Amino acid sequence: MKKQIFSILSTVGMSLLILFGVNKCVFPSNVVYAAGNLENGITIEDEYIIPDKFDWCTYYVLVATNNTGRDVEINADFSATDSKKSVVSLVHDRADAVKDGQQFILYGQFLNENIKGGATFSYDLNVAETDNCTYNMVDIDTNAKEKCIEVSATNYSEKDIQGVGVRTLFTKNGRAVAFDTVNIADVGYTFHGGSTNSQMIGLNASDYDNYIITYISAGFDTEQTF
């Protein structure tokens, strides 16, 4: 479902015209408007454009909160268009389960070779109710390790769930400097009941003074809801 926010933006989707070097969207926090009630409750708090340190890709990152009053799953389609309004890249992201009231991150990862000279980024969100959240049986903890951060997750339930998807935005003086995403699991995408595992994040973040960390926890099917 396509979103329209301000008349000064593109009428198709939420768009942000960027050239390399631009980092954070200057528009205030807003609620995504759409026909469906669930989409109305997804609050987009901030948007960031983050080139990776290897000059290989650029992340278009949305920091949002689920204010729908429901646990939801979200599919996000991100697109990049050039100055001629031709689509040069399409990417997809998904949040399998976001608990009501939970902050979360969605992102589009664009290869720099496809967006040379700048691009206009936009997104479409499709939101549906789910009963597959497993947040209540999972806990995460962070521990500083020199310039990196160790993120630990524990599955306190007796059932296997999907690996915990952790996404982190690193900032310096309020400006995004890096983005990281890891999956905490035992084998592949399976996180066994009673298990604790960890991952290191921020290996490529270099200098930062703050970070936003979010996580997603979901079962494999609707029978594993907690």
JSON list of C-alpha atoms in Angstrom, two decimals:
[
{"chain": "A", "resi": 1, "resn": "MET", "atom": "CA", "xyz": [0.00, 0.00, 0.00]},
{"chain": "A", "resi": 2, "resn": "LYS", "atom": "CA", "xyz": [1.50, 3.28, -1.09]},
{"chain": "A", "resi": 3, "resn": "LYS", "atom": "CA", "xyz": [1.83, 6.16, 1.33]},
{"chain": "A", "resi": 4, "resn": "GLN", "atom": "CA", "xyz": [1.30, 9.89, 0.86]},
{"chain": "A", "resi": 5, "resn": "ILE", "atom": "CA", "xyz": [2.56, 12.23, 3.57]},
{"chain": "A", "resi": 6, "resn": "PHE", "atom": "CA", "xyz": [3.28, 15.79, 2.44]},
{"chain": "A", "resi": 7, "resn": "SER", "atom": "CA", "xyz": [2.36, 17.63, -0.74]},
{"chain": "A", "resi": 8, "resn": "ILE", "atom": "CA", "xyz": [5.99, 18.71, -1.16]},
{"chain": "A", "resi": 9, "resn": "LEU", "atom": "CA", "xyz": [6.95, 15.05, -1.52]},
{"chain": "A", "resi": 10, "resn": "SER", "atom": "CA", "xyz": [6.23, 12.61, -4.28]},
{"chain": "A", "resi": 11, "resn": "THR", "atom": "CA", "xyz": [2.55, 11.71, -4.52]},
{"chain": "A", "resi": 12, "resn": "VAL", "atom": "CA", "xyz": [3.49, 8.05, -4.83]},
{"chain": "A", "resi": 13, "resn": "GLY", "atom": "CA", "xyz": [5.10, 6.75, -1.69]},
{"chain": "A", "resi": 14, "resn": "MET", "atom": "CA", "xyz": [7.10, 8.49, 0.97]},
{"chain": "A", "resi": 15, "resn": "SER", "atom": "CA", "xyz": [10.08, 9.90, -0.91]},
{"chain": "A", "resi": 16, "resn": "LEU", "atom": "CA", "xyz": [13.32, 11.48, 0.17]},
{"chain": "A", "resi": 17, "resn": "LEU", "atom": "CA", "xyz": [15.58, 13.07, -2.42]},
{"chain": "A", "resi": 18, "resn": "ILE", "atom": "CA", "xyz": [19.20, 12.50, -1.47]},
{"chain": "A", "resi": 19, "resn": "LEU", "atom": "CA", "xyz": [22.67, 13.12, -2.74]},
{"chain": "A", "resi": 20, "resn": "PHE", "atom": "CA", "xyz": [25.61, 11.39, -1.13]},
{"chain": "A", "resi": 21, "resn": "GLY", "atom": "CA", "xyz": [26.54, 13.14, 2.08]},
{"chain": "A", "resi": 22, "resn": "VAL", "atom": "CA", "xyz": [22.94, 13.76, 3.16]},
{"chain": "A", "resi": 23, "resn": "ASN", "atom": "CA", "xyz": [22.17, 11.69, 6.22]},
{"chain": "A", "resi": 24, "resn": "LYS", "atom": "CA", "xyz": [18.99, 12.33, 8.15]},
{"chain": "A", "resi": 25, "resn": "CYS", "atom": "CA", "xyz": [15.57, 13.32, 6.86]},
{"chain": "A", "resi": 26, "resn": "VAL", "atom": "CA", "xyz": [14.79, 16.89, 7.89]},
{"chain": "A", "resi": 27, "resn": "PHE", "atom": "CA", "xyz": [11.04, 16.33, 8.15]},
{"chain": "A", "resi": 28, "resn": "PRO", "atom": "CA", "xyz": [9.44, 15.91, 11.59]},
{"chain": "A", "resi": 29, "resn": "SER", "atom": "CA", "xyz": [8.18, 12.61, 12.96]},
{"chain": "A", "resi": 30, "resn": "ASN", "atom": "CA", "xyz": [5.02, 11.55, 11.22]},
{"chain": "A", "resi": 31, "resn": "VAL", "atom": "CA", "xyz": [2.44, 8.84, 11.02]},
{"chain": "A", "resi": 32, "resn": "VAL", "atom": "CA", "xyz": [2.14, 6.88, 7.80]},
{"chain": "A", "resi": 33, "resn": "TYR", "atom": "CA", "xyz": [-1.29, 7.59, 6.32]},
{"chain": "A", "resi": 34, "resn": "ALA", "atom": "CA", "xyz": [-3.15, 4.94, 4.35]},
{"chain": "A", "resi": 35, "resn": "ALA", "atom": "CA", "xyz": [-6.61, 3.51, 3.91]},
{"chain": "A", "resi": 36, "resn": "GLY", "atom": "CA", "xyz": [-6.11, 0.60, 6.27]},
{"chain": "A", "resi": 37, "resn": "ASN", "atom": "CA", "xyz": [-6.37, 1.07, 10.03]},
{"chain": "A", "resi": 38, "resn": "LEU", "atom": "CA", "xyz": [-3.21, -0.92, 10.73]},
{"chain": "A", "resi": 39, "resn": "GLU", "atom": "CA", "xyz": [-1.06, 1.20, 8.42]},
{"chain": "A", "resi": 40, "resn": "ASN", "atom": "CA", "xyz": [-2.43, 4.30, 10.18]},
{"chain": "A", "resi": 41, "resn": "GLY", "atom": "CA", "xyz": [-0.84, 3.13, 13.41]},
{"chain": "A", "resi": 42, "resn": "ILE", "atom": "CA", "xyz": [2.72, 2.72, 12.13]},
{"chain": "A", "resi": 43, "resn": "THR", "atom": "CA", "xyz": [4.60, 5.82, 13.29]},
{"chain": "A", "resi": 44, "resn": "ILE", "atom": "CA", "xyz": [7.72, 6.68, 11.32]},
{"chain": "A", "resi": 45, "resn": "GLU", "atom": "CA", "xyz": [9.98, 8.45, 13.80]},
{"chain": "A", "resi": 46, "resn": "ASP", "atom": "CA", "xyz": [13.13, 9.02, 11.78]},
{"chain": "A", "resi": 47, "resn": "GLU", "atom": "CA", "xyz": [14.70, 8.26, 8.41]},
{"chain": "A", "resi": 48, "resn": "TYR", "atom": "CA", "xyz": [18.40, 7.96, 7.71]},
{"chain": "A", "resi": 49, "resn": "ILE", "atom": "CA", "xyz": [20.62, 7.62, 4.66]},
{"chain": "A", "resi": 50, "resn": "ILE", "atom": "CA", "xyz": [23.77, 5.70, 5.63]},
{"chain": "A", "resi": 51, "resn": "PRO", "atom": "CA", "xyz": [26.57, 4.84, 3.17]},
{"chain": "A", "resi": 52, "resn": "ASP", "atom": "CA", "xyz": [28.60, 1.86, 4.33]},
{"chain": "A", "resi": 53, "resn": "LYS", "atom": "CA", "xyz": [32.29, 2.41, 5.11]},
{"chain": "A", "resi": 54, "resn": "PHE", "atom": "CA", "xyz": [33.39, 0.32, 2.12]},
{"chain": "A", "resi": 55, "resn": "ASP", "atom": "CA", "xyz": [31.50, 2.49, -0.40]},
{"chain": "A", "resi": 56, "resn": "TRP", "atom": "CA", "xyz": [29.69, -0.64, -1.59]},
{"chain": "A", "resi": 57, "resn": "CYS", "atom": "CA", "xyz": [26.09, 0.08, -0.60]},
{"chain": "A", "resi": 58, "resn": "THR", "atom": "CA", "xyz": [23.79, 2.68, 0.94]},
{"chain": "A", "resi": 59, "resn": "TYR", "atom": "CA", "xyz": [21.16, 1.96, 3.59]},
{"chain": "A", "resi": 60, "resn": "TYR", "atom": "CA", "xyz": [17.83, 3.77, 3.68]},
{"chain": "A", "resi": 61, "resn": "VAL", "atom": "CA", "xyz": [16.74, 3.18, 7.28]},
{"chain": "A", "resi": 62, "resn": "LEU", "atom": "CA", "xyz": [13.34, 3.77, 8.90]},
{"chain": "A", "resi": 63, "resn": "VAL", "atom": "CA", "xyz": [13.00, 3.88, 12.68]},
{"chain": "A", "resi": 64, "resn": "ALA", "atom": "CA", "xyz": [9.36, 3.30, 13.57]},
{"chain": "A", "resi": 65, "resn": "THR", "atom": "CA", "xyz": [6.97, 2.26, 16.34]},
{"chain": "A", "resi": 66, "resn": "ASN", "atom": "CA", "xyz": [3.96, -0.04, 16.16]},
{"chain": "A", "resi": 67, "resn": "ASN", "atom": "CA", "xyz": [1.07, 2.01, 17.57]},
{"chain": "A", "resi": 68, "resn": "THR", "atom": "CA", "xyz": [-1.67, -0.03, 15.92]},
{"chain": "A", "resi": 69, "resn": "GLY", "atom": "CA", "xyz": [-2.93, -1.62, 19.12]},
{"chain": "A", "resi": 70, "resn": "ARG", "atom": "CA", "xyz": [-2.18, -5.01, 17.56]},
{"chain": "A", "resi": 71, "resn": "ASP", "atom": "CA", "xyz": [0.79, -7.30, 17.04]},
{"chain": "A", "resi": 72, "resn": "VAL", "atom": "CA", "xyz": [1.61, -7.06, 13.34]},
{"chain": "A", "resi": 73, "resn": "GLU", "atom": "CA", "xyz": [3.78, -8.35, 10.54]},
{"chain": "A", "resi": 74, "resn": "ILE", "atom": "CA", "xyz": [5.12, -5.81, 8.05]},
{"chain": "A", "resi": 75, "resn": "ASN", "atom": "CA", "xyz": [6.30, -6.14, 4.47]},
{"chain": "A", "resi": 76, "resn": "ALA", "atom": "CA", "xyz": [8.25, -3.18, 3.11]},
{"chain": "A", "resi": 77, "resn": "ASP", "atom": "CA", "xyz": [9.15, -2.48, -0.51]},
{"chain": "A", "resi": 78, "resn": "PHE", "atom": "CA", "xyz": [11.89, 0.12, -1.04]},
{"chain": "A", "resi": 79, "resn": "SER", "atom": "CA", "xyz": [12.67, 1.72, -4.39]},
{"chain": "A", "resi": 80, "resn": "ALA", "atom": "CA", "xyz": [15.25, 4.13, -5.76]},
{"chain": "A", "resi": 81, "resn": "THR", "atom": "CA", "xyz": [14.56, 6.36, -8.75]},
{"chain": "A", "resi": 82, "resn": "ASP", "atom": "CA", "xyz": [16.95, 8.53, -10.73]},
{"chain": "A", "resi": 83, "resn": "SER", "atom": "CA", "xyz": [16.55, 12.14, -11.88]},
{"chain": "A", "resi": 84, "resn": "LYS", "atom": "CA", "xyz": [14.41, 10.95, -14.80]},
{"chain": "A", "resi": 85, "resn": "LYS", "atom": "CA", "xyz": [12.07, 9.20, -12.34]},
{"chain": "A", "resi": 86, "resn": "SER", "atom": "CA", "xyz": [13.10, 5.81, -13.65]},
{"chain": "A", "resi": 87, "resn": "VAL", "atom": "CA", "xyz": [13.29, 3.03, -11.08]},
{"chain": "A", "resi": 88, "resn": "VAL", "atom": "CA", "xyz": [16.91, 1.93, -10.81]},
{"chain": "A", "resi": 89, "resn": "SER", "atom": "CA", "xyz": [16.65, -0.44, -7.85]},
{"chain": "A", "resi": 90, "resn": "LEU", "atom": "CA", "xyz": [13.98, -2.34, -5.90]},
{"chain": "A", "resi": 91, "resn": "VAL", "atom": "CA", "xyz": [14.60, -4.10, -2.58]},
{"chain": "A", "resi": 92, "resn": "HIS", "atom": "CA", "xyz": [12.40, -5.77, 0.02]},
{"chain": "A", "resi": 93, "resn": "ASP", "atom": "CA", "xyz": [12.40, -6.05, 3.80]},
{"chain": "A", "resi": 94, "resn": "ARG", "atom": "CA", "xyz": [10.13, -7.83, 6.26]},
{"chain": "A", "resi": 95, "resn": "ALA", "atom": "CA", "xyz": [9.38, -7.77, 9.98]},
{"chain": "A", "resi": 96, "resn": "ASP", "atom": "CA", "xyz": [7.82, -11.13, 10.82]},
{"chain": "A", "resi": 97, "resn": "ALA", "atom": "CA", "xyz": [6.32, -9.99, 14.13]},
{"chain": "A", "resi": 98, "resn": "VAL", "atom": "CA", "xyz": [6.29, -6.59, 15.83]},
{"chain": "A", "resi": 99, "resn": "LYS", "atom": "CA", "xyz": [4.63, -6.39, 19.22]},
{"chain": "A", "resi": 100, "resn": "ASP", "atom": "CA", "xyz": [2.17, -3.59, 19.91]},
{"chain": "A", "resi": 101, "resn": "GLY", "atom": "CA", "xyz": [4.09, -0.57, 21.22]},
{"chain": "A", "resi": 102, "resn": "GLN", "atom": "CA", "xyz": [7.44, -1.94, 20.05]},
{"chain": "A", "resi": 103, "resn": "GLN", "atom": "CA", "xyz": [10.03, 0.18, 18.27]},
{"chain": "A", "resi": 104, "resn": "PHE", "atom": "CA", "xyz": [11.51, -1.46, 15.17]},
{"chain": "A", "resi": 105, "resn": "ILE", "atom": "CA", "xyz": [13.73, -0.79, 12.18]},
{"chain": "A", "resi": 106, "resn": "LEU", "atom": "CA", "xyz": [13.09, -1.43, 8.49]},
{"chain": "A", "resi": 107, "resn": "TYR", "atom": "CA", "xyz": [15.68, -0.80, 5.82]},
{"chain": "A", "resi": 108, "resn": "GLY", "atom": "CA", "xyz": [16.47, -0.91, 2.13]},
{"chain": "A", "resi": 109, "resn": "GLN", "atom": "CA", "xyz": [20.01, -1.82, 1.06]},
{"chain": "A", "resi": 110, "resn": "PHE", "atom": "CA", "xyz": [20.97, -0.31, -2.30]},
{"chain": "A", "resi": 111, "resn": "LEU", "atom": "CA", "xyz": [24.16, -1.05, -4.23]},
{"chain": "A", "resi": 112, "resn": "ASN", "atom": "CA", "xyz": [25.99, 2.20, -4.89]},
{"chain": "A", "resi": 113, "resn": "GLU", "atom": "CA", "xyz": [26.68, 1.20, -8.48]},
{"chain": "A", "resi": 114, "resn": "ASN", "atom": "CA", "xyz": [22.91, 1.31, -9.08]},
{"chain": "A", "resi": 115, "resn": "ILE", "atom": "CA", "xyz": [22.36, 4.76, -7.59]},
{"chain": "A", "resi": 116, "resn": "LYS", "atom": "CA", "xyz": [25.32, 6.75, -8.88]},
{"chain": "A", "resi": 117, "resn": "GLY", "atom": "CA", "xyz": [24.78, 10.50, -8.78]},
{"chain": "A", "resi": 118, "resn": "GLY", "atom": "CA", "xyz": [22.08, 10.34, -6.13]},
{"chain": "A", "resi": 119, "resn": "ALA", "atom": "CA", "xyz": [18.57, 8.92, -6.03]},
{"chain": "A", "resi": 120, "resn": "THR", "atom": "CA", "xyz": [15.09, 9.41, -4.66]},
{"chain": "A", "resi": 121, "resn": "PHE", "atom": "CA", "xyz": [14.20, 6.71, -2.13]},
{"chain": "A", "resi": 122, "resn": "SER", "atom": "CA", "xyz": [10.63, 5.70, -1.35]},
{"chain": "A", "resi": 123, "resn": "TYR", "atom": "CA", "xyz": [8.85, 2.93, 0.50]},
{"chain": "A", "resi": 124, "resn": "ASP", "atom": "CA", "xyz": [5.53, 1.09, 0.58]},
{"chain": "A", "resi": 125, "resn": "LEU", "atom": "CA", "xyz": [4.38, -0.72, 3.73]},
{"chain": "A", "resi": 126, "resn": "ASN", "atom": "CA", "xyz": [1.90, -3.57, 3.93]},
{"chain": "A", "resi": 127, "resn": "VAL", "atom": "CA", "xyz": [0.78, -4.33, 7.49]},
{"chain": "A", "resi": 128, "resn": "ALA", "atom": "CA", "xyz": [-1.25, -7.32, 8.71]},
{"chain": "A", "resi": 129, "resn": "GLU", "atom": "CA", "xyz": [-2.20, -8.55, 12.15]},
{"chain": "A", "resi": 130, "resn": "THR", "atom": "CA", "xyz": [-0.29, -11.57, 13.48]},
{"chain": "A", "resi": 131, "resn": "ASP", "atom": "CA", "xyz": [-0.44, -13.87, 16.49]},
{"chain": "A", "resi": 132, "resn": "ASN", "atom": "CA", "xyz": [3.13, -15.03, 15.99]},
{"chain": "A", "resi": 133, "resn": "CYS", "atom": "CA", "xyz": [5.01, -12.65, 18.34]},
{"chain": "A", "resi": 134, "resn": "THR", "atom": "CA", "xyz": [7.37, -14.28, 20.84]},
{"chain": "A", "resi": 135, "resn": "TYR", "atom": "CA", "xyz": [8.75, -11.14, 22.50]},
{"chain": "A", "resi": 136, "resn": "ASN", "atom": "CA", "xyz": [7.51, -12.17, 25.94]},
{"chain": "A", "resi": 137, "resn": "MET", "atom": "CA", "xyz": [9.75, -15.24, 26.04]},
{"chain": "A", "resi": 138, "resn": "VAL", "atom": "CA", "xyz": [12.90, -13.51, 24.81]},
{"chain": "A", "resi": 139, "resn": "ASP", "atom": "CA", "xyz": [15.26, -11.13, 26.56]},
{"chain": "A", "resi": 140, "resn": "ILE", "atom": "CA", "xyz": [18.27, -9.33, 25.14]},
{"chain": "A", "resi": 141, "resn": "ASP", "atom": "CA", "xyz": [21.23, -7.70, 26.86]},
{"chain": "A", "resi": 142, "resn": "THR", "atom": "CA", "xyz": [24.16, -5.60, 25.67]},
{"chain": "A", "resi": 143, "resn": "ASN", "atom": "CA", "xyz": [27.74, -5.43, 26.88]},
{"chain": "A", "resi": 144, "resn": "ALA", "atom": "CA", "xyz": [30.35, -2.98, 25.60]},
{"chain": "A", "resi": 145, "resn": "LYS", "atom": "CA", "xyz": [33.48, -4.65, 24.20]},
{"chain": "A", "resi": 146, "resn": "GLU", "atom": "CA", "xyz": [35.97, -1.87, 23.42]},
{"chain": "A", "resi": 147, "resn": "LYS", "atom": "CA", "xyz": [34.50, -0.24, 20.28]},
{"chain": "A", "resi": 148, "resn": "CYS", "atom": "CA", "xyz": [32.02, -3.05, 19.67]},
{"chain": "A", "resi": 149, "resn": "ILE", "atom": "CA", "xyz": [28.89, -4.24, 21.47]},
{"chain": "A", "resi": 150, "resn": "GLU", "atom": "CA", "xyz": [28.09, -7.83, 22.41]},
{"chain": "A", "resi": 151, "resn": "VAL", "atom": "CA", "xyz": [24.36, -8.51, 22.11]},
{"chain": "A", "resi": 152, "resn": "SER", "atom": "CA", "xyz": [23.07, -11.57, 23.98]},
{"chain": "A", "resi": 153, "resn": "ALA", "atom": "CA", "xyz": [19.63, -13.13, 23.60]},
{"chain": "A", "resi": 154, "resn": "THR", "atom": "CA", "xyz": [17.94, -15.80, 25.71]},
{"chain": "A", "resi": 155, "resn": "ASN", "atom": "CA", "xyz": [14.92, -17.87, 24.71]},
{"chain": "A", "resi": 156, "resn": "TYR", "atom": "CA", "xyz": [13.18, -18.49, 28.04]},
{"chain": "A", "resi": 157, "resn": "SER", "atom": "CA", "xyz": [10.50, -20.70, 26.51]},
{"chain": "A", "resi": 158, "resn": "GLU", "atom": "CA", "xyz": [10.64, -24.46, 26.02]},
{"chain": "A", "resi": 159, "resn": "LYS", "atom": "CA", "xyz": [9.93, -24.18, 22.30]},
{"chain": "A", "resi": 160, "resn": "ASP", "atom": "CA", "xyz": [12.11, -23.39, 19.33]},
{"chain": "A", "resi": 161, "resn": "ILE", "atom": "CA", "xyz": [11.50, -20.01, 17.72]},
{"chain": "A", "resi": 162, "resn": "GLN", "atom": "CA", "xyz": [13.05, -18.05, 14.90]},
{"chain": "A", "resi": 163, "resn": "GLY", "atom": "CA", "xyz": [16.40, -16.43, 15.52]},
{"chain": "A", "resi": 164, "resn": "VAL", "atom": "CA", "xyz": [16.19, -13.00, 17.10]},
{"chain": "A", "resi": 165, "resn": "GLY", "atom": "CA", "xyz": [16.75, -10.33, 14.44]},
{"chain": "A", "resi": 166, "resn": "VAL", "atom": "CA", "xyz": [18.75, -7.45, 15.93]},
{"chain": "A", "resi": 167, "resn": "ARG", "atom": "CA", "xyz": [19.12, -4.16, 14.06]},
{"chain": "A", "resi": 168, "resn": "THR", "atom": "CA", "xyz": [21.25, -1.29, 15.31]},
{"chain": "A", "resi": 169, "resn": "LEU", "atom": "CA", "xyz": [21.68, 2.31, 14.20]},
{"chain": "A", "resi": 170, "resn": "PHE", "atom": "CA", "xyz": [24.87, 4.01, 15.41]},
{"chain": "A", "resi": 171, "resn": "THR", "atom": "CA", "xyz": [25.00, 7.80, 15.74]},
{"chain": "A", "resi": 172, "resn": "LYS", "atom": "CA", "xyz": [27.57, 10.50, 16.43]},
{"chain": "A", "resi": 173, "resn": "ASN", "atom": "CA", "xyz": [26.30, 13.91, 17.57]},
{"chain": "A", "resi": 174, "resn": "GLY", "atom": "CA", "xyz": [22.84, 12.88, 16.40]},
{"chain": "A", "resi": 175, "resn": "ARG", "atom": "CA", "xyz": [24.03, 11.91, 12.92]},
{"chain": "A", "resi": 176, "resn": "ALA", "atom": "CA", "xyz": [23.86, 8.30, 11.75]},
{"chain": "A", "resi": 177, "resn": "VAL", "atom": "CA", "xyz": [27.32, 6.89, 11.08]},
{"chain": "A", "resi": 178, "resn": "ALA", "atom": "CA", "xyz": [26.66, 3.15, 10.69]},
{"chain": "A", "resi": 179, "resn": "PHE", "atom": "CA", "xyz": [24.00, 0.46, 10.51]},
{"chain": "A", "resi": 180, "resn": "ASP", "atom": "CA", "xyz": [24.29, -3.16, 11.56]},
{"chain": "A", "resi": 181, "resn": "THR", "atom": "CA", "xyz": [22.01, -6.19, 11.43]},
{"chain": "A", "resi": 182, "resn": "VAL", "atom": "CA", "xyz": [22.60, -9.65, 12.92]},
{"chain": "A", "resi": 183, "resn": "ASN", "atom": "CA", "xyz": [20.60, -12.78, 13.64]},
{"chain": "A", "resi": 184, "resn": "ILE", "atom": "CA", "xyz": [20.99, -14.54, 17.00]},
{"chain": "A", "resi": 185, "resn": "ALA", "atom": "CA", "xyz": [20.22, -18.26, 16.76]},
{"chain": "A", "resi": 186, "resn": "ASP", "atom": "CA", "xyz": [21.63, -21.72, 17.42]},
{"chain": "A", "resi": 187, "resn": "VAL", "atom": "CA", "xyz": [21.59, -23.30, 13.98]},
{"chain": "A", "resi": 188, "resn": "GLY", "atom": "CA", "xyz": [20.62, -21.32, 10.90]},
{"chain": "A", "resi": 189, "resn": "TYR", "atom": "CA", "xyz": [17.49, -19.40, 11.85]},
{"chain": "A", "resi": 190, "resn": "THR", "atom": "CA", "xyz": [16.44, -21.69, 14.71]},
{"chain": "A", "resi": 191, "resn": "PHE", "atom": "CA", "xyz": [16.72, -20.47, 18.32]},
{"chain": "A", "resi": 192, "resn": "HIS", "atom": "CA", "xyz": [16.19, -23.41, 20.68]},
{"chain": "A", "resi": 193, "resn": "GLY", "atom": "CA", "xyz": [14.13, -23.19, 23.85]},
{"chain": "A", "resi": 194, "resn": "GLY", "atom": "CA", "xyz": [16.26, -22.42, 26.90]},
{"chain": "A", "resi": 195, "resn": "SER", "atom": "CA", "xyz": [19.22, -21.34, 24.80]},
{"chain": "A", "resi": 196, "resn": "THR", "atom": "CA", "xyz": [21.40, -18.23, 25.11]},
{"chain": "A", "resi": 197, "resn": "ASN", "atom": "CA", "xyz": [23.55, -16.93, 22.27]},
{"chain": "A", "resi": 198, "resn": "SER", "atom": "CA", "xyz": [25.31, -13.72, 21.33]},
{"chain": "A", "resi": 199, "resn": "GLN", "atom": "CA", "xyz": [26.64, -11.73, 18.40]},
{"chain": "A", "resi": 200, "resn": "MET", "atom": "CA", "xyz": [29.05, -8.81, 18.07]},
{"chain": "A", "resi": 201, "resn": "ILE", "atom": "CA", "xyz": [27.76, -5.62, 16.47]},
{"chain": "A", "resi": 202, "resn": "GLY", "atom": "CA", "xyz": [29.43, -2.35, 15.55]},
{"chain": "A", "resi": 203, "resn": "LEU", "atom": "CA", "xyz": [32.55, -3.90, 14.02]},
{"chain": "A", "resi": 204, "resn": "ASN", "atom": "CA", "xyz": [32.35, -1.37, 11.19]},
{"chain": "A", "resi": 205, "resn": "ALA", "atom": "CA", "xyz": [30.83, 1.50, 13.14]},
{"chain": "A", "resi": 206, "resn": "SER", "atom": "CA", "xyz": [34.14, 3.20, 14.05]},
{"chain": "A", "resi": 207, "resn": "ASP", "atom": "CA", "xyz": [33.40, 6.36, 16.07]},
{"chain": "A", "resi": 208, "resn": "TYR", "atom": "CA", "xyz": [29.93, 6.71, 17.65]},
{"chain": "A", "resi": 209, "resn": "ASP", "atom": "CA", "xyz": [28.47, 8.09, 20.87]},
{"chain": "A", "resi": 210, "resn": "ASN", "atom": "CA", "xyz": [24.99, 6.56, 20.88]},
{"chain": "A", "resi": 211, "resn": "TYR", "atom": "CA", "xyz": [22.94, 3.83, 19.26]},
{"chain": "A", "resi": 212, "resn": "ILE", "atom": "CA", "xyz": [19.38, 2.65, 18.72]},
{"chain": "A", "resi": 213, "resn": "ILE", "atom": "CA", "xyz": [18.94, -1.11, 19.00]},
{"chain": "A", "resi": 214, "resn": "THR", "atom": "CA", "xyz": [15.75, -2.97, 18.10]},
{"chain": "A", "resi": 215, "resn": "TYR", "atom": "CA", "xyz": [14.92, -6.65, 17.79]},
{"chain": "A", "resi": 216, "resn": "ILE", "atom": "CA", "xyz": [12.26, -8.89, 16.31]},
{"chain": "A", "resi": 217, "resn": "SER", "atom": "CA", "xyz": [11.19, -12.21, 17.80]},
{"chain": "A", "resi": 218, "resn": "ALA", "atom": "CA", "xyz": [8.76, -14.56, 16.07]},
{"chain": "A", "resi": 219, "resn": "GLY", "atom": "CA", "xyz": [7.73, -18.20, 16.17]},
{"chain": "A", "resi": 220, "resn": "PHE", "atom": "CA", "xyz": [7.80, -20.56, 13.23]},
{"chain": "A", "resi": 221, "resn": "ASP", "atom": "CA", "xyz": [4.00, -20.83, 13.14]},
{"chain": "A", "resi": 222, "resn": "THR", "atom": "CA", "xyz": [0.92, -19.52, 14.91]},
{"chain": "A", "resi": 223, "resn": "GLU", "atom": "CA", "xyz": [1.02, -22.35, 17.44]},
{"chain": "A", "resi": 224, "resn": "GLN", "atom": "CA", "xyz": [4.20, -20.89, 18.99]},
{"chain": "A", "resi": 225, "resn": "THR", "atom": "CA", "xyz": [2.71, -17.63, 20.24]},
{"chain": "A", "resi": 226, "resn": "PHE", "atom": "CA", "xyz": [3.66, -16.35, 23.69]}
]
